[in-house]
XYZ file of C-alpha atoms in Angstrom:
290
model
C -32.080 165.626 52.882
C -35.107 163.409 54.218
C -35.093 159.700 54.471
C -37.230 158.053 51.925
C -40.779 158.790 51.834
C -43.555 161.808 50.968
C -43.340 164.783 52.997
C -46.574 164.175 54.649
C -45.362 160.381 55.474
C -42.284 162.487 57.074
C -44.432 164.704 58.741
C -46.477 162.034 60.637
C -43.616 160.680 61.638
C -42.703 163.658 63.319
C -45.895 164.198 65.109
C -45.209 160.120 65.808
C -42.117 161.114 67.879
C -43.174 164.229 69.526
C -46.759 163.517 71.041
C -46.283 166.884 72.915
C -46.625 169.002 69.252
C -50.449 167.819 68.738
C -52.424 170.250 67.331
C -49.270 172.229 65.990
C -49.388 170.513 62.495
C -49.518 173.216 60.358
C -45.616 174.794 62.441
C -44.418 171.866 62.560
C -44.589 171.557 58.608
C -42.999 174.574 58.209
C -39.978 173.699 60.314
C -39.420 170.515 58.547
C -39.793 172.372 55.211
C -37.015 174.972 56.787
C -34.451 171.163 56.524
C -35.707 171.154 52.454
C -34.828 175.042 52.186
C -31.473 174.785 53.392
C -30.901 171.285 51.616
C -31.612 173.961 48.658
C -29.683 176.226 49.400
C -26.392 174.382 50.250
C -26.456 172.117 47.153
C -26.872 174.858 45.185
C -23.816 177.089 46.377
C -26.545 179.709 47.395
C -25.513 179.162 51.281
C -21.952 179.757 50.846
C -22.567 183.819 50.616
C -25.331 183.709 53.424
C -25.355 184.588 56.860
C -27.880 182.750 59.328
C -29.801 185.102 61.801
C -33.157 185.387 63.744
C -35.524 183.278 65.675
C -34.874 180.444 62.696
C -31.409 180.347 63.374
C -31.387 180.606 67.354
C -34.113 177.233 66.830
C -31.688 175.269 64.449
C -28.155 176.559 65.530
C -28.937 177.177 69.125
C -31.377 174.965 70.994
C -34.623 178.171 71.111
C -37.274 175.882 71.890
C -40.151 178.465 70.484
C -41.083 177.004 67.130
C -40.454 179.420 64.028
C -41.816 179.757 60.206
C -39.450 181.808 58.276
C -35.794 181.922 57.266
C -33.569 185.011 57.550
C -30.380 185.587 56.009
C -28.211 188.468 55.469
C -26.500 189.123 52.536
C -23.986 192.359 53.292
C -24.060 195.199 52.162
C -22.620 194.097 48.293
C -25.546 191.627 48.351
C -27.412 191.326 44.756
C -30.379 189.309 43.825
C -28.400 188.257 40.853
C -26.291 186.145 42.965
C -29.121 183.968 43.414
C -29.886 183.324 40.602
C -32.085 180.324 39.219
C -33.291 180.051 42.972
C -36.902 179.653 42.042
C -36.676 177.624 39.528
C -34.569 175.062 41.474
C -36.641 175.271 44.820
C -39.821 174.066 43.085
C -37.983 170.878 40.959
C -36.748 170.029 44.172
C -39.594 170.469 46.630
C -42.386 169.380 44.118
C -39.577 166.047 43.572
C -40.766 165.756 47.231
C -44.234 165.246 46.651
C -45.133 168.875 47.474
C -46.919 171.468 45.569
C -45.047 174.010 44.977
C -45.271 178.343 43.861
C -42.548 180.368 44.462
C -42.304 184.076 44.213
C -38.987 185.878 43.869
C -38.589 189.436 45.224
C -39.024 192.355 42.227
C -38.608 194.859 44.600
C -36.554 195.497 47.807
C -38.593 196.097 50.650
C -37.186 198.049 53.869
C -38.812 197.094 57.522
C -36.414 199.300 59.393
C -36.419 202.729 58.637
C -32.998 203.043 56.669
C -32.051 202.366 52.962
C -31.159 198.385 54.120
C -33.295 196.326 51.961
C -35.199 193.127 52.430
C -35.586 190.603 49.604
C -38.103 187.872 50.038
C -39.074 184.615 48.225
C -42.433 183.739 48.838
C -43.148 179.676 49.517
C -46.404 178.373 48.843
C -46.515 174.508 49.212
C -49.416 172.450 49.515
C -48.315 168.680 51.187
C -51.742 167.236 49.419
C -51.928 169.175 46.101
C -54.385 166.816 44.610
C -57.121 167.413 47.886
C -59.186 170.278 47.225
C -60.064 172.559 50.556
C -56.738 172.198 52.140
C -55.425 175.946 51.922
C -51.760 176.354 51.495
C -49.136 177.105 53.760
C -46.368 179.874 53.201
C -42.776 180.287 54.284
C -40.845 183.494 53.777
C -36.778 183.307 52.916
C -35.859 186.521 53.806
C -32.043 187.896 52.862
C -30.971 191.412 53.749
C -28.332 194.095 52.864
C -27.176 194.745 56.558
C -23.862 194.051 57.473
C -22.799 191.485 60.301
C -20.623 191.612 62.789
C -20.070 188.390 64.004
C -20.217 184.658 62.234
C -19.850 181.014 63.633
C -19.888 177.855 61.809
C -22.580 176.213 63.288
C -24.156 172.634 62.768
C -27.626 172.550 62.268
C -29.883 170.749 65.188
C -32.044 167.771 63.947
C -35.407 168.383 65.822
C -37.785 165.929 64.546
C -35.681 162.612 64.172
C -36.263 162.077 60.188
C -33.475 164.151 58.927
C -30.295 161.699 57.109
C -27.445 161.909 59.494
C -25.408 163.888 57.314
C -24.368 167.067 59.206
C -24.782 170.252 57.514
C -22.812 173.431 59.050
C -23.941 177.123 57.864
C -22.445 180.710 59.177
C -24.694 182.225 61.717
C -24.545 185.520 63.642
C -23.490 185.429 67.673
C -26.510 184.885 69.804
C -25.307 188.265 70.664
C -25.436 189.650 67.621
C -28.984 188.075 67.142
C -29.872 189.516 70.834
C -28.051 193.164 69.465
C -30.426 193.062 66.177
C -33.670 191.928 67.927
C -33.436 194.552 70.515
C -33.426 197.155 67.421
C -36.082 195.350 65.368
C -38.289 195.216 68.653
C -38.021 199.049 68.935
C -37.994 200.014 65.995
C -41.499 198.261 65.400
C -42.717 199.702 68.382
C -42.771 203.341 67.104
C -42.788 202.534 63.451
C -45.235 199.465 62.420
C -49.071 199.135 63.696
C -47.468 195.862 64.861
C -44.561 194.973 67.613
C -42.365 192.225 66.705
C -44.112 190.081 69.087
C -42.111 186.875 68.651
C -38.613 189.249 69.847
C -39.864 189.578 73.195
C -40.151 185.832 73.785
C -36.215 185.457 71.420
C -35.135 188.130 73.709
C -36.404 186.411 77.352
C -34.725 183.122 76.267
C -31.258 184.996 75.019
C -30.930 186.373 78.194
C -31.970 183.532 80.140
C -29.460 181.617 78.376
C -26.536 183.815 79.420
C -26.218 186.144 76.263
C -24.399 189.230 77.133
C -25.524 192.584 75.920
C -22.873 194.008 73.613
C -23.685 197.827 73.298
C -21.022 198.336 70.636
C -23.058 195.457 68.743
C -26.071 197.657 69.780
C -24.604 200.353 68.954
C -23.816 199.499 65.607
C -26.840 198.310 64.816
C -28.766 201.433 65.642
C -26.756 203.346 63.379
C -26.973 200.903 60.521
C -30.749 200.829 60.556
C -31.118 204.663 61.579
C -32.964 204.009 64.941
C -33.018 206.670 67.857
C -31.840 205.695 71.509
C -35.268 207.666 72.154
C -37.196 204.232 70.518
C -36.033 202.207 73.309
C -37.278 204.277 75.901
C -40.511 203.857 74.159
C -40.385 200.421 74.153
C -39.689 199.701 77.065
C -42.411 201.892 78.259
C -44.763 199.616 76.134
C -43.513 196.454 76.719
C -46.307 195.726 79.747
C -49.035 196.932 77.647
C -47.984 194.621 74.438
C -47.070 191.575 77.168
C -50.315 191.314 78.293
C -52.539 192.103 75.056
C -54.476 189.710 73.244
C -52.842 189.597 70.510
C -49.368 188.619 72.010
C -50.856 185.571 73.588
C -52.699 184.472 70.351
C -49.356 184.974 68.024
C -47.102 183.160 71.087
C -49.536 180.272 70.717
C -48.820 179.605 67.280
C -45.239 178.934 68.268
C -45.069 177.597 71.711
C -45.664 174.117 73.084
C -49.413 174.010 75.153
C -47.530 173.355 78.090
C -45.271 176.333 77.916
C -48.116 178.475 76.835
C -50.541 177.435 79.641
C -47.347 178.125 82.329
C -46.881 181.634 80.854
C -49.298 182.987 78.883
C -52.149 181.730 80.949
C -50.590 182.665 84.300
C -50.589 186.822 84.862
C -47.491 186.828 87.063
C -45.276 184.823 84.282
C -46.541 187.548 82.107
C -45.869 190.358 84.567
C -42.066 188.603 85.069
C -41.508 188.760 81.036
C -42.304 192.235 80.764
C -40.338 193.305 83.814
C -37.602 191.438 82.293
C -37.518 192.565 78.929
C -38.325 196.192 80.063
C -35.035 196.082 82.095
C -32.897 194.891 79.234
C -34.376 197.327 76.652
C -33.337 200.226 79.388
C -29.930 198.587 80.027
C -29.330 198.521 75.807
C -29.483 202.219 75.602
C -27.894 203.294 78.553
């Protein structure tokens, strides 16, 4: 998938071309590990059965400029474990053949974020890009594949960022951007009135969707609330929250981890960019439910 050379040559390189990601070493390995991941996945058949979807997929398939860590898939609803099979076991030949160290965990049980019986099964990535340096912790990447259904798919081709990807062109099936906007809306909501934590990382997903022309679709919504069993009532209680979480500490310090300096010290640092994005987001929550 790479041209020649260790990951942490490939890495440097990367850094080499994009001045602007200083101090954002430890994202930008992740994103260039996503390019191994799906190298995995599609020469192993694996991809074939998976649909792309989430902040990953509007990065790679879309042009989202916010950085991301994780991959997220959905299966459908007839989606088994035992369909990937040998996963593990392939991911770490291939990623340690790469000069990484390499654990990987596959799911034993079927976790649920939402608060319906639609499952989550996650492989844990550990990879160290030094394994032989002691003190260097390791960095993790969740693949995440769900039981949910989805709506809408597009062969997409998958955006080289970084400039030390081969030329081949790989294409995967990826949900609408309004699909994606549909589902984050949900998720956002959802972990607004069920998890000690908002989905912090939708509100920024959900600013750029909309600024990029994505259309609410409130049968796409609509469907989605009833698949993951969440009350119209949620979004009024999200929205009414949104300010609050906008302008919290700990939005800032999670944006930071996945925006450029620049774009954090124009919007994060400036309290009327932060009073715009949760006016904005506020509105379309209210306009989702109506």
């Amino acid at each position: 998938m790479f041209k020649e050379g260790t990951f942490r040559e490939l890495v440097e390189i990367a850094l080499e071309h994009h001045p602007e990601l200083a101090g954002m070493e430890v994202i930008v390995e992740k994103e260039l590990l996503h390019y191994e991941l799906l190298h995995v996945l599609d020469h192993g058949g694996w991809l074939d059965g998976l649909i792309f979807q989430g902040g990953t997929a509007l990065r790679l398939c879309y042009g989202a400029s916010r950085l991301s860590e994780d991959l997220d898939f959905s299966g459908g609803p007839g989606f088994s474990t035992n369909s990937m099979g040998g996963l593990a076991t392939y991911l770490k030949r291939k990623l340690s053949g790469r000069g990484l160290g390499v654990e990987v965990k596959s799911p034993k049980t079927i976790t649920s974020h939402l608060s319906s019986n639609i499952g989550v099964n996650t492989w844990r990535i550990a990879f160290e890009i030094l394994p032989f340096q002691r003190g260097i912790p390791k960095q993790r990447i969740k693949l995440d594949v769900d039981n949910a259904p989805t709506y809408t798919e597009h062969p997409r081709a998958i955006a080289q960022n970084y400039g030390v990807v081969r030329e081949s062109q790989m294409l995967v099936r990826v949900q609408s951007r309004e699909e994606i906007l549909a589902s984050k809306l949900v998720a956002f909501s959802n972990s607004v009135v069920k998890r000690n934590r908002p989905r912090f990382r939708d509100i920024w997903d959900l600013q750029w969707l909309r600024e990029n022309g994505t259309a609410i679709h409130n049968d796409l919504v609509r469907a989605k609330m009833s698949d993951h069993h969440v009350e119209s009532a949620w979004f009024e209680i999200a929205a009414d929250s949104v300010g609050e979480i906008v302008r919290s500490t700990e939005f800032a310090n999670e944006m930071r981890r996945f925006l450029l300096p620049q774009t954090a010290a124009q919007t994060l640092d400036r309290p009327l960019s932060l009073d715009s994005l949760a006016s904005e987001i506020e509105s379309l929550i209210r306009m989702a439910y109506r």
